[in-house]
Short mmCIF file of C-alpha atoms and ligand atoms in Angstrom, two decimals:
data_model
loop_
_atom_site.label_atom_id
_atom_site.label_comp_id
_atom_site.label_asym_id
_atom_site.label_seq_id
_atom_site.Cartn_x
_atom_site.Cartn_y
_atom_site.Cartn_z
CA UNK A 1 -18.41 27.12 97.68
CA UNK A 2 -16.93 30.81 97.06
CA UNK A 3 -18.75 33.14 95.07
CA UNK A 4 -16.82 36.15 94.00
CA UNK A 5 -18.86 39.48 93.46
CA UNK A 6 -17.05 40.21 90.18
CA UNK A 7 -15.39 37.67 87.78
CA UNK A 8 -12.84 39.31 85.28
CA UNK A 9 -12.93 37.08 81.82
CA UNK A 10 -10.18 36.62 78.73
CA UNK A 11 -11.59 34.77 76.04
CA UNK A 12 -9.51 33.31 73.34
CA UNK A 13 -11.43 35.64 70.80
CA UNK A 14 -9.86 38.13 73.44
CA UNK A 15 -6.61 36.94 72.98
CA UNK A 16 -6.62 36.60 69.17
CA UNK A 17 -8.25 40.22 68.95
CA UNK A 18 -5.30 41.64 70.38
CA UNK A 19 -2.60 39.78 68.71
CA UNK A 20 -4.00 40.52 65.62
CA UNK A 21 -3.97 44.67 66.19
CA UNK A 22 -0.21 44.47 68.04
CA UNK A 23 1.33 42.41 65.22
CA UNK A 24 -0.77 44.31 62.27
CA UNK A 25 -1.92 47.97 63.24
CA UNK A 26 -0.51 50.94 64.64
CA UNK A 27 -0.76 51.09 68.25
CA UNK A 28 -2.56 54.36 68.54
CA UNK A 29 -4.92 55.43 66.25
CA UNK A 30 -4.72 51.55 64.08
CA UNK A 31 -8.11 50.34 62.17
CA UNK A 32 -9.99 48.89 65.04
CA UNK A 33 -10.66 52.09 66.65
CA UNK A 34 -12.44 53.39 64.14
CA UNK A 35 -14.01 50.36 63.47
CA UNK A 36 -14.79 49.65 66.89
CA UNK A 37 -16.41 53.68 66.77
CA UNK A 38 -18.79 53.07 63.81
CA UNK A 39 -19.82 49.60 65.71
CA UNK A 40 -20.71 51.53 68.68
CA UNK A 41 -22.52 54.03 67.23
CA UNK A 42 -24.65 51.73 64.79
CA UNK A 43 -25.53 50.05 68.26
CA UNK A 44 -26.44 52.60 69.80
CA UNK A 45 -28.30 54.40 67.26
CA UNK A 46 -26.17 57.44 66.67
CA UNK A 47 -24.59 59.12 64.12
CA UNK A 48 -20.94 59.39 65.70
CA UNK A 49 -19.14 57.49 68.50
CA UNK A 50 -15.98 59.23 69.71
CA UNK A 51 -14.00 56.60 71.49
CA UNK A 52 -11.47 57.95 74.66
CA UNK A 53 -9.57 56.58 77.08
CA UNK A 54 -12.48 56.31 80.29
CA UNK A 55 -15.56 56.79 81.11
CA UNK A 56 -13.90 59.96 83.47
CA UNK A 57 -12.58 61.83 80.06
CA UNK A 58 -15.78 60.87 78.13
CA UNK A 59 -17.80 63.21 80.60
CA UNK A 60 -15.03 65.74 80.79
CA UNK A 61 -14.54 66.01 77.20
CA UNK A 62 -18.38 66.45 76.35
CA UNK A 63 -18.57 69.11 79.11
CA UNK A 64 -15.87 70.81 77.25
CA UNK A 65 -17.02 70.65 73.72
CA UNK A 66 -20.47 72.16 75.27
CA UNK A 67 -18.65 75.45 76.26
CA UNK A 68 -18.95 74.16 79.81
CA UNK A 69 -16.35 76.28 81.81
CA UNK A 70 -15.71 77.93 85.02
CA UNK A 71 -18.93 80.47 84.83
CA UNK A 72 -20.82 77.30 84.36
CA UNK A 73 -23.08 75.38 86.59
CA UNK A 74 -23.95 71.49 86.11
CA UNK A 75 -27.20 69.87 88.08
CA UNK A 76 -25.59 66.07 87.87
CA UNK A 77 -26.81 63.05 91.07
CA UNK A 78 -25.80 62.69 94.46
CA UNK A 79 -26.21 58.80 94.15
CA UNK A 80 -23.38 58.04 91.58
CA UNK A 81 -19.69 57.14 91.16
CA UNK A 82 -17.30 60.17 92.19
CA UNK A 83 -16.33 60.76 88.33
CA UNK A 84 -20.47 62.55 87.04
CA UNK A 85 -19.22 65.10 89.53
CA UNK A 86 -15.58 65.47 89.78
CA UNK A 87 -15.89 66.15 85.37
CA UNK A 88 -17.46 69.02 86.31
CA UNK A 89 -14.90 70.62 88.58
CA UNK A 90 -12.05 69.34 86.20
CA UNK A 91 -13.87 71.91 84.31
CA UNK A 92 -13.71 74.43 86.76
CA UNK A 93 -17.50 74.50 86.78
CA UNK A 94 -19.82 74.05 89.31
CA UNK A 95 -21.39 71.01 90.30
CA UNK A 96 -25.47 71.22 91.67
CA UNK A 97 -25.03 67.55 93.78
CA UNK A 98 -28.90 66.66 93.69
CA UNK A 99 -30.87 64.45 95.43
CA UNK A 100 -32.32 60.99 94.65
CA UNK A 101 -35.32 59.29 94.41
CA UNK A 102 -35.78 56.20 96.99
CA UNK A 103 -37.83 54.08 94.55
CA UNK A 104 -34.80 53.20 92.07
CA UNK A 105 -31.99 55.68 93.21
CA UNK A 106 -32.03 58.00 90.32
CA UNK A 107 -31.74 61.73 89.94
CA UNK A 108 -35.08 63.65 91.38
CA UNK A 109 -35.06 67.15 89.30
CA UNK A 110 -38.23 67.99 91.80
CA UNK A 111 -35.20 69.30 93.94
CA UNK A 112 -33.86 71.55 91.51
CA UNK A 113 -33.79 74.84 92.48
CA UNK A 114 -31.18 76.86 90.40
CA UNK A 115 -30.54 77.69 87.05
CA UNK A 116 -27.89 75.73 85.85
CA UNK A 117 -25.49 75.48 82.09
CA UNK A 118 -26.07 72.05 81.80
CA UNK A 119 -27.35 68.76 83.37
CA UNK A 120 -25.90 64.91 83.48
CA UNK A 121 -28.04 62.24 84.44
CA UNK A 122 -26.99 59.41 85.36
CA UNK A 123 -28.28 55.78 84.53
CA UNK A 124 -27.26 54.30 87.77
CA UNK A 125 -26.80 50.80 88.18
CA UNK A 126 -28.09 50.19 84.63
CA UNK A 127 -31.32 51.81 84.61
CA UNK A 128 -32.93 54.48 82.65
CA UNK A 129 -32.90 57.49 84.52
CA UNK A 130 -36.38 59.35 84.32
CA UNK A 131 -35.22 60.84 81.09
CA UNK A 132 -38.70 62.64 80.60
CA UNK A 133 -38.76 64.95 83.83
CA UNK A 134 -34.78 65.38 83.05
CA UNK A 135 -35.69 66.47 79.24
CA UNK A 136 -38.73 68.90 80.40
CA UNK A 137 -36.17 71.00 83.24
CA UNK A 138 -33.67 71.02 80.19
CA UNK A 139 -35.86 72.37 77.70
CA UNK A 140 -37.21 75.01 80.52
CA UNK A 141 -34.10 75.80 81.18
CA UNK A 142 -33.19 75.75 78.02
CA UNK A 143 -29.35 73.45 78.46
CA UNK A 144 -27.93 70.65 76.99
CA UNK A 145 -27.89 66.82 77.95
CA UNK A 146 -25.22 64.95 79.21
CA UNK A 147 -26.12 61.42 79.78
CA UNK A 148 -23.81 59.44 82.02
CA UNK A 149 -24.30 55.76 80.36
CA UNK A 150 -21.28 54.69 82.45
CA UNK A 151 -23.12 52.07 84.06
CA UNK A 152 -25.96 51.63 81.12
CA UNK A 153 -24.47 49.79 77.96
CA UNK A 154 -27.54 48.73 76.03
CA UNK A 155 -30.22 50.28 78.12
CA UNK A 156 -33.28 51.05 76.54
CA UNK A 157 -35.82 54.22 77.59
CA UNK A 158 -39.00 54.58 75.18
CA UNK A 159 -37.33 52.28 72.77
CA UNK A 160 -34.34 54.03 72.27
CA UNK A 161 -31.14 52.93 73.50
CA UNK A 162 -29.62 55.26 76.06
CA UNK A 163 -26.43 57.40 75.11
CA UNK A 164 -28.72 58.56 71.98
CA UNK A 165 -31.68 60.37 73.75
CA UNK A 166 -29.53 63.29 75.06
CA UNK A 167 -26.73 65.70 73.32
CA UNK A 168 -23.83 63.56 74.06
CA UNK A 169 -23.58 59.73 75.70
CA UNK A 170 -20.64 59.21 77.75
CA UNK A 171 -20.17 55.48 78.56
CA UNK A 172 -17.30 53.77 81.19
CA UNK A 173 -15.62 50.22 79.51
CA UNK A 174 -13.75 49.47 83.18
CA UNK A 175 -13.15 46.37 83.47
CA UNK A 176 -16.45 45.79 86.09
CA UNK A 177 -18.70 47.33 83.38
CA UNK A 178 -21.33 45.08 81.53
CA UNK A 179 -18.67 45.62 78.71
CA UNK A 180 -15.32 46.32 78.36
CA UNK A 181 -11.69 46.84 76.30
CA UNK A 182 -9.57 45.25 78.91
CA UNK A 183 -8.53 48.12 80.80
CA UNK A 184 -9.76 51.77 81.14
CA UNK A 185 -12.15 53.42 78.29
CA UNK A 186 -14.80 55.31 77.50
CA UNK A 187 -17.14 56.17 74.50
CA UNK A 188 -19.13 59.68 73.90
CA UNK A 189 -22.26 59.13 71.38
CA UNK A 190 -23.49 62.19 69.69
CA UNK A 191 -25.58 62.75 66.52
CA UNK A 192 -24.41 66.49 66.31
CA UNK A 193 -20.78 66.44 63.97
CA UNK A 194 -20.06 69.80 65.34
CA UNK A 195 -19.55 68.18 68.92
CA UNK A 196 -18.10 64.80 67.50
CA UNK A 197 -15.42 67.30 66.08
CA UNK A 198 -14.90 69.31 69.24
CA UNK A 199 -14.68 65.67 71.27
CA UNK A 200 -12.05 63.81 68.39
CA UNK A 201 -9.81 67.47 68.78
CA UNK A 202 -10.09 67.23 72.25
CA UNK A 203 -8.74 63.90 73.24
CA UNK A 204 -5.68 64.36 70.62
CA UNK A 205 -4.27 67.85 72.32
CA UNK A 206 -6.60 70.06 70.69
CA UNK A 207 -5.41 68.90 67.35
CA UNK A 208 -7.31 70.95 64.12
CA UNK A 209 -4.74 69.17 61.42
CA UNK A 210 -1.84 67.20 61.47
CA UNK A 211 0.53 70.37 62.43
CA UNK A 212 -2.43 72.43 63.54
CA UNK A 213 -3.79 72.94 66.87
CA UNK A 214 -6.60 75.36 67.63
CA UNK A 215 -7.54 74.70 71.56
CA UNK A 216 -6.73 73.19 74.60
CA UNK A 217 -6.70 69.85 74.43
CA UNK A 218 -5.52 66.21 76.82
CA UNK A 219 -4.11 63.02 75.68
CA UNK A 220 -7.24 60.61 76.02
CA UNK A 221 -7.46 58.51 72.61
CA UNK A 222 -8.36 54.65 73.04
CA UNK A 223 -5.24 52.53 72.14
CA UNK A 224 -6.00 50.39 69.63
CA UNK A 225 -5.76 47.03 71.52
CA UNK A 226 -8.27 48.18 73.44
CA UNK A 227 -10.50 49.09 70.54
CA UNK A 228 -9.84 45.34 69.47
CA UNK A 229 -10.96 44.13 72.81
CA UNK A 230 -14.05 46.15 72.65
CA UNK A 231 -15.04 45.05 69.10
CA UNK A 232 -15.24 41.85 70.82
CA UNK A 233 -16.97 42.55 73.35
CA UNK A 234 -19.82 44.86 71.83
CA UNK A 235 -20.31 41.71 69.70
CA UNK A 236 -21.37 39.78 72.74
CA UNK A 237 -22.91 42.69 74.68
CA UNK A 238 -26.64 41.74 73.91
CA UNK A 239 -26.26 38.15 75.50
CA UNK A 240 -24.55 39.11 78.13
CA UNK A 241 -27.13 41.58 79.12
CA UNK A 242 -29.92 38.96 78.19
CA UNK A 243 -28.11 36.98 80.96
CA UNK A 244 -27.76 39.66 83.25
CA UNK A 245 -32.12 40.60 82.92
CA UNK A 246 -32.29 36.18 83.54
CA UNK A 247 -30.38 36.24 86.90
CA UNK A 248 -32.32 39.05 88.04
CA UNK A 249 -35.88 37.34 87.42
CA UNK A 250 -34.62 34.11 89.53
CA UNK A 251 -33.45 36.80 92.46
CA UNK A 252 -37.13 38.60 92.09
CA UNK A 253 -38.89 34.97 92.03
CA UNK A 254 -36.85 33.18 94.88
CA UNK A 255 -36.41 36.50 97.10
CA UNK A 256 -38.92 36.45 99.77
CA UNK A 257 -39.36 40.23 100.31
CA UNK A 258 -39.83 42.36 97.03
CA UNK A 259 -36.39 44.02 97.89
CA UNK A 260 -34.84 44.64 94.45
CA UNK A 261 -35.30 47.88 93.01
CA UNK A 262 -37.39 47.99 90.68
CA UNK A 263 -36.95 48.73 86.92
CA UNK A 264 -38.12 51.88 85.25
CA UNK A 265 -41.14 51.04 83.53
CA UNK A 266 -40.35 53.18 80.71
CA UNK A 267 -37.54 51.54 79.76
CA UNK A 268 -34.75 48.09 80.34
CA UNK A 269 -32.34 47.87 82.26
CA UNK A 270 -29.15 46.34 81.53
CA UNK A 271 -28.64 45.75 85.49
CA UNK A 272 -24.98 46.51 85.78
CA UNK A 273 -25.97 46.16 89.27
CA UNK A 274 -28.57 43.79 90.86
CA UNK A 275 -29.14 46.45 94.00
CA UNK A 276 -31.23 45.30 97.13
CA UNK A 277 -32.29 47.61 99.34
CA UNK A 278 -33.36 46.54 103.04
CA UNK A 279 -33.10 47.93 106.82
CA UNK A 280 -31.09 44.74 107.53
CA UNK A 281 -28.23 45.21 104.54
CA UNK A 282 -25.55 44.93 107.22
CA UNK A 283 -27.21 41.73 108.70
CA UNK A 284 -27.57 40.33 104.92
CA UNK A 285 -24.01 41.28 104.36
CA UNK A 286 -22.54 39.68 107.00
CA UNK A 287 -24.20 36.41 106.30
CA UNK A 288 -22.54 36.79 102.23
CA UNK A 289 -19.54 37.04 104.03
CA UNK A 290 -19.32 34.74 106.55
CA UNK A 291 -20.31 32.19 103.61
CA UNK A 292 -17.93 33.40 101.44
CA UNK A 293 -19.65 35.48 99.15
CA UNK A 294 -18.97 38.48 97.71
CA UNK A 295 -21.54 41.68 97.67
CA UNK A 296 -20.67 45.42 97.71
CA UNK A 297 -22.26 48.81 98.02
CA UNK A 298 -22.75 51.44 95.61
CA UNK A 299 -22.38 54.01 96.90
CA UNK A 300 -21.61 53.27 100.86
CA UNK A 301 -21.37 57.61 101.00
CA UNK A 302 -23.43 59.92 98.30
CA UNK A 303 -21.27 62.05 96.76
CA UNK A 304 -22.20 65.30 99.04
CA UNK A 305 -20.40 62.81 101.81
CA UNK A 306 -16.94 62.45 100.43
CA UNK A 307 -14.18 64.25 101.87
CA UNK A 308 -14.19 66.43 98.85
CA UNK A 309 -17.32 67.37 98.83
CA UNK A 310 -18.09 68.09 102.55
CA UNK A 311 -17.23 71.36 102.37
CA UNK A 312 -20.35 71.97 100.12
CA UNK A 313 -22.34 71.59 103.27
CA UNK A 314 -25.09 69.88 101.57
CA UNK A 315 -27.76 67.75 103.75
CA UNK A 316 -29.41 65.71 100.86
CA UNK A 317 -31.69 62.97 102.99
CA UNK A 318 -32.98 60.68 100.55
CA UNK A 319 -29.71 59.70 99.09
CA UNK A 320 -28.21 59.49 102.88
CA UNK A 321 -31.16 57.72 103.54
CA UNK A 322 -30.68 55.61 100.59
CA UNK A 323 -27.12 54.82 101.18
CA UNK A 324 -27.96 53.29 104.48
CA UNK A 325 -29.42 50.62 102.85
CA UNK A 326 -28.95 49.46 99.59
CA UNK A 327 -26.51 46.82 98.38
CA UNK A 328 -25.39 44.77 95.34
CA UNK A 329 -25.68 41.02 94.56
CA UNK A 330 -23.74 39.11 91.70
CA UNK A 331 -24.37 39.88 89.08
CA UNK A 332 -22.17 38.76 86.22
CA UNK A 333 -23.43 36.51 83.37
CA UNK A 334 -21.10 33.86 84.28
CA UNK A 335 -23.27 33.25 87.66
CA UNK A 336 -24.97 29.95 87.78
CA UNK A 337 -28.33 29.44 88.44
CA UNK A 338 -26.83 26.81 91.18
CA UNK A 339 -25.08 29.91 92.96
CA UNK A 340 -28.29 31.93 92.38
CA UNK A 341 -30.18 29.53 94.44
CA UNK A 342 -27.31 29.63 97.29
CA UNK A 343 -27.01 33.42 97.67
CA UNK A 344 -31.17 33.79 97.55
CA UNK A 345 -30.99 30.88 100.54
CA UNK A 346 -28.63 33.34 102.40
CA UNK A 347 -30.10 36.47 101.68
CA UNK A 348 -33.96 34.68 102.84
CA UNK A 349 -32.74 33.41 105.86
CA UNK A 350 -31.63 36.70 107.02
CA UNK A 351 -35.19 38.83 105.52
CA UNK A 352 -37.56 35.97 106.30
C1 PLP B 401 -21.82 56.31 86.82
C2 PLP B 401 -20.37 56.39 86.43
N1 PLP B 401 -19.89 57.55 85.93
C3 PLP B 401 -18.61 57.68 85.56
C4 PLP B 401 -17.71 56.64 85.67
C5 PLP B 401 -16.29 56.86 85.30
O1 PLP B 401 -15.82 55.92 84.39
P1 PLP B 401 -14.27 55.51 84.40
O2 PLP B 401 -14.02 54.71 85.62
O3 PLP B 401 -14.11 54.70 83.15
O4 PLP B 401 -13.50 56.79 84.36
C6 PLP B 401 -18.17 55.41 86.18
C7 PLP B 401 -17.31 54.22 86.27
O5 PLP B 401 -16.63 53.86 87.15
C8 PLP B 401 -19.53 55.29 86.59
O6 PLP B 401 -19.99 54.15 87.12
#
């Protein structure tokens, strides 16, 4: 039997979603993005929801409608997709690449050293961040709050769902994320108008009024097919994630070393990733594959280790450390508890 590491779904709910916007709204800018907006912020518990075009522009945008610019510095984690860093430097601001904790692979602020403009955490692989210690540098420093919710859709920390605990959310809907809108697109939360202002100008050229345009701005709107898609999918996000939390629990029970990483215990995770972490990942890995199933690692080099950040110089051990040995299971709600069972046979044959 095959088991893919990622299965891309279209529903006919999908289907009818979409040919309901082509055939009766305006392609950019039609009803169901601003539908699909209020929807997302009512679930998140905010007062606006800015929709865009990724989760890349999200963080770029909300950089940029916090003054961030090329005098600035942002503290943002080493363990992380490319995109919590490169938004700064699209900026022309600096990025502080920090290091990692090696219980659950989020951002340690212990290692901050510098003063810094501004700070993104990141909610990697689904889980909370530890939003306290990342709240107390802010407020000593006294900077905003960026939280990268990329990965996070739903996540809860001290009862509040992520993306409304900081100044602005910034959430990813590619197609691998727990949701999506059927192609690329993002979401920024915020409960302060001023900034909800800043982000709507921002993604439409710098637009003030119809004629008017008062800064720099991109093109990075949502089209409104993908709005459609995502009103769909927000509407099944909760089950899916319920799903998601169930396949982990069979992993934990049937998995004979305690290898997952653990949860924060402040909060839920949403597991957008079901990440392992074991001195034999390469061993596990190659037993997946040779049985035909799919696994991955995120992220097989920290960010300090790309190409584009090497000349940085940074030596950051826990996330290189970290890197070495983590890697990701299925995790999709479509999984069966059958294919649960095989993969945990596979992965306990090679731990045991
Ligand atoms: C943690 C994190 N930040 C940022 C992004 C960027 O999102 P997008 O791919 O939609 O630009 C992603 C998604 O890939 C992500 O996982």
């Amino acid at each position: 039997m095959k088991i893919p590491f990622f299965v891309q779904e279209f529903t006919q709910e999908m289907e009818d979603a979409v040919i309901h916007a082509l055939r009766n709204e305006s392609f950019v800018g039609g009803e169901s993005v601003s539908k699909f907006e209020d929807e997302f912020a009512r679930y998140t518990g905010t007062k606006y929801a800015v929709s865009v075009n990724s989760g890349n522009s999200a963080l770029q945008i909300s950089l940029m409608s916090l003054g961030i610019s090329d005098k600035s510095k942002v503290i943002t984690p080493t363990n992380s997709f490319i995109a919590s860093a490169n938004c700064i430097r699209m900026t022309n601001a600096q990025p502080i690449l920090t290091d990692i904790n090696l219980r659950d692979g989020g951002i340690d602020i212990s290692n901050v050293k510098e003063k810094a403009d501004a700070i993104i955490p990141v909610h990697i692989y689904g889980n909370p961040c530890n939003f306290d210690s990342v709240k107390s540098l802010a407020e000593d420093q006294k900077i905003p709050i960026i939280e990268d919710a990329c990965q996070a859709h739903g996540a809860i920390y001290k009862n509040k769902k992520v993306g409304s605990i900081s100044d602005v959310g910034c959430f990813s809907f590619y197609p691998t994320k727990n949701m999506t809108v059927g192609g690329d697109g993002g979401m920024t939360t915020t409960n302060n108008e001023e900034i909800a202002r800043k982000i709507k100008s921002i993604r439409d050229n710098g637009r003030k009024t119809k004629n008017e345009f008062d800064r720099l701005g991109f093109t990075m709107r949502l089209n409104t097919v993908n709005a459609a898609i995502g009103r769909i999918q927000l509407k099944h996000l909760d089950e899916k994630n319920s799903r998601r939390r169930e396949i982990v629990s069979i992993y934990r029970k049937n998995l004979v070393d305690n290898c997952i990483l653990p949860e924060n215990p402040d909060g839920k995770s949403v597991y957008h990733q079901i990440v392992l972490k074991h001195e034999k990942r390469d061993e596990i890995r190659e037993e997946l594959t040779n049985n035909d199933i799919g696994s991955a690692i995120y992220y097989e080099k920290p960010i300090h280790m790309q190409p584009i950040y090497l000349d940085y110089g940074l030596n950051l051990p826990n996330s290189e450390k970290f890197s070495k040995e983590i890697m990701s299971l299925p995790s999709y709600p479509s999984l069966t508890n059958e294919e649960i069972e095989i993969i945990s046979e596979h992965v306990n044959k090679i731990i045991n």
